[in-house]
Amino acid sequence: ILHGDNLSSDPIHLQHSQTHKDPFEYGHTDVFTQFLPALGPIKGATLWHTGDKSQGWFVENLIVTNESTNSTTHFPVQRWLDADDYDKK
Protein backbone atom coordinates (compact mmCIF):
# COMPACT_ATOMS: atom_id res chain seq x y z
CA ILE A 1 0.00 0.00 0.00
CA LEU A 2 1.37 3.43 -0.90
CA HIS A 3 0.41 6.32 1.38
CA GLY A 4 0.22 9.77 -0.18
CA ASP A 5 -0.81 13.20 1.04
CA ASN A 6 -4.23 12.86 -0.65
CA LEU A 7 -5.05 9.18 -0.06
CA SER A 8 -3.65 5.66 0.20
CA SER A 9 -3.73 3.08 -2.56
CA ASP A 10 -5.48 -0.26 -2.40
CA PRO A 11 -3.10 -3.18 -1.78
CA ILE A 12 -0.74 -3.57 -4.75
CA HIS A 13 0.13 -7.18 -5.53
CA LEU A 14 3.66 -7.30 -6.92
CA GLN A 15 3.57 -10.34 -9.17
CA HIS A 16 4.98 -9.63 -12.62
CA SER A 17 8.41 -8.01 -12.58
CA GLN A 18 9.40 -6.15 -15.73
CA THR A 19 13.03 -7.07 -15.14
CA HIS A 20 12.98 -10.74 -14.07
CA LYS A 21 10.85 -13.73 -15.00
CA ASP A 22 11.12 -15.03 -11.41
CA PRO A 23 10.79 -12.00 -9.07
CA PHE A 24 12.15 -11.63 -5.55
CA GLU A 25 15.29 -13.68 -6.07
CA TYR A 26 18.58 -12.91 -4.32
CA GLY A 27 20.51 -10.12 -6.01
CA HIS A 28 17.63 -9.04 -8.26
CA THR A 29 16.23 -5.57 -8.66
CA ASP A 30 12.61 -6.03 -9.67
CA VAL A 31 10.60 -3.31 -11.40
CA PHE A 32 6.78 -3.24 -11.29
CA THR A 33 4.47 -0.77 -13.02
CA GLN A 34 1.12 0.17 -11.49
CA PHE A 35 -1.51 2.67 -12.60
CA LEU A 36 -2.83 4.42 -9.50
CA PRO A 37 -5.14 7.33 -8.68
CA ALA A 38 -3.60 10.68 -7.70
CA LEU A 39 -2.24 9.84 -4.24
CA GLY A 40 -0.32 13.07 -3.85
CA PRO A 41 3.31 13.10 -2.76
CA ILE A 42 4.20 9.66 -1.37
CA LYS A 43 4.87 9.80 2.37
CA GLY A 44 4.99 6.11 3.30
CA ALA A 45 4.40 2.52 2.30
CA THR A 46 3.17 -0.66 3.95
CA LEU A 47 4.86 -3.89 2.80
CA TRP A 48 4.08 -7.46 3.74
CA HIS A 49 4.77 -10.98 2.57
CA THR A 50 2.03 -13.46 1.73
CA GLY A 51 4.23 -16.40 0.69
CA ASP A 52 4.57 -19.78 2.30
CA LYS A 53 7.00 -20.64 5.07
CA SER A 54 10.67 -20.37 4.11
CA GLN A 55 9.84 -17.94 1.31
CA GLY A 56 10.81 -14.75 3.10
CA TRP A 57 12.62 -12.01 1.24
CA PHE A 58 14.99 -9.26 2.17
CA VAL A 59 13.98 -5.79 1.00
CA GLU A 60 16.89 -3.42 0.62
CA ASN A 61 15.04 -0.42 -0.82
CA LEU A 62 11.64 0.58 -2.11
CA ILE A 63 11.79 3.23 -4.79
CA VAL A 64 8.54 4.74 -6.06
CA THR A 65 8.61 6.81 -9.25
CA ASN A 66 5.62 8.83 -10.43
CA GLU A 67 6.17 9.01 -14.17
CA SER A 68 3.51 11.74 -14.56
CA THR A 69 5.35 14.18 -12.28
CA ASN A 70 8.84 12.71 -12.73
CA SER A 71 9.24 12.50 -8.93
CA THR A 72 10.94 9.68 -7.05
CA THR A 73 10.56 8.67 -3.39
CA HIS A 74 13.15 6.39 -1.80
CA PHE A 75 12.53 4.22 1.27
CA PRO A 76 15.59 2.41 2.71
CA VAL A 77 13.80 -0.69 4.11
CA GLN A 78 16.79 -2.92 4.98
CA ARG A 79 14.84 -5.78 6.56
CA TRP A 80 13.49 -9.27 6.06
CA LEU A 81 9.82 -9.94 5.41
CA ASP A 82 9.50 -13.39 6.91
CA ALA A 83 7.22 -14.55 9.72
CA ASP A 84 9.37 -17.64 10.45
CA ASP A 85 12.94 -16.32 10.56
CA TYR A 86 15.02 -13.30 11.52
CA ASP A 87 12.79 -10.83 13.41
CA LYS A 88 9.66 -12.92 12.62
CA LYS A 89 7.75 -9.89 11.32
Coordinates of C-alpha atoms in Angstrom, one line a residue:
I1 CA 0.0 0.0 0.0
L2 CA 1.4 3.4 -0.9
H3 CA 0.4 6.3 1.4
G4 CA 0.2 9.8 -0.2
D5 CA -0.8 13.2 1.0
N6 CA -4.2 12.9 -0.7
L7 CA -5.1 9.2 -0.1
S8 CA -3.7 5.7 0.2
S9 CA -3.7 3.1 -2.6
D10 CA -5.5 -0.3 -2.4
P11 CA -3.1 -3.2 -1.8
I12 CA -0.7 -3.6 -4.7
H13 CA 0.1 -7.2 -5.5
L14 CA 3.7 -7.3 -6.9
Q15 CA 3.6 -10.3 -9.2
H16 CA 5.0 -9.6 -12.6
S17 CA 8.4 -8.0 -12.6
Q18 CA 9.4 -6.2 -15.7
T19 CA 13.0 -7.1 -15.1
H20 CA 13.0 -10.7 -14.1
K21 CA 10.9 -13.7 -15.0
D22 CA 11.1 -15.0 -11.4
P23 CA 10.8 -12.0 -9.1
F24 CA 12.1 -11.6 -5.5
E25 CA 15.3 -13.7 -6.1
Y26 CA 18.6 -12.9 -4.3
G27 CA 20.5 -10.1 -6.0
H28 CA 17.6 -9.0 -8.3
T29 CA 16.2 -5.6 -8.7
D30 CA 12.6 -6.0 -9.7
V31 CA 10.6 -3.3 -11.4
F32 CA 6.8 -3.2 -11.3
T33 CA 4.5 -0.8 -13.0
Q34 CA 1.1 0.2 -11.5
F35 CA -1.5 2.7 -12.6
L36 CA -2.8 4.4 -9.5
P37 CA -5.1 7.3 -8.7
A38 CA -3.6 10.7 -7.7
L39 CA -2.2 9.8 -4.2
G40 CA -0.3 13.1 -3.9
P41 CA 3.3 13.1 -2.8
I42 CA 4.2 9.7 -1.4
K43 CA 4.9 9.8 2.4
G44 CA 5.0 6.1 3.3
A45 CA 4.4 2.5 2.3
T46 CA 3.2 -0.7 3.9
L47 CA 4.9 -3.9 2.8
W48 CA 4.1 -7.5 3.7
H49 CA 4.8 -11.0 2.6
T50 CA 2.0 -13.5 1.7
G51 CA 4.2 -16.4 0.7
D52 CA 4.6 -19.8 2.3
K53 CA 7.0 -20.6 5.1
S54 CA 10.7 -20.4 4.1
Q55 CA 9.8 -17.9 1.3
G56 CA 10.8 -14.8 3.1
W57 CA 12.6 -12.0 1.2
F58 CA 15.0 -9.3 2.2
V59 CA 14.0 -5.8 1.0
E60 CA 16.9 -3.4 0.6
N61 CA 15.0 -0.4 -0.8
L62 CA 11.6 0.6 -2.1
I63 CA 11.8 3.2 -4.8
V64 CA 8.5 4.7 -6.1
T65 CA 8.6 6.8 -9.2
N66 CA 5.6 8.8 -10.4
E67 CA 6.2 9.0 -14.2
S68 CA 3.5 11.7 -14.6
T69 CA 5.3 14.2 -12.3
N70 CA 8.8 12.7 -12.7
S71 CA 9.2 12.5 -8.9
T72 CA 10.9 9.7 -7.0
T73 CA 10.6 8.7 -3.4
H74 CA 13.2 6.4 -1.8
F75 CA 12.5 4.2 1.3
P76 CA 15.6 2.4 2.7
V77 CA 13.8 -0.7 4.1
Q78 CA 16.8 -2.9 5.0
R79 CA 14.8 -5.8 6.6
W80 CA 13.5 -9.3 6.1
L81 CA 9.8 -9.9 5.4
D82 CA 9.5 -13.4 6.9
A83 CA 7.2 -14.5 9.7
D84 CA 9.4 -17.6 10.4
D85 CA 12.9 -16.3 10.6
Y86 CA 15.0 -13.3 11.5
D87 CA 12.8 -10.8 13.4
K88 CA 9.7 -12.9 12.6
K89 CA 7.7 -9.9 11.3

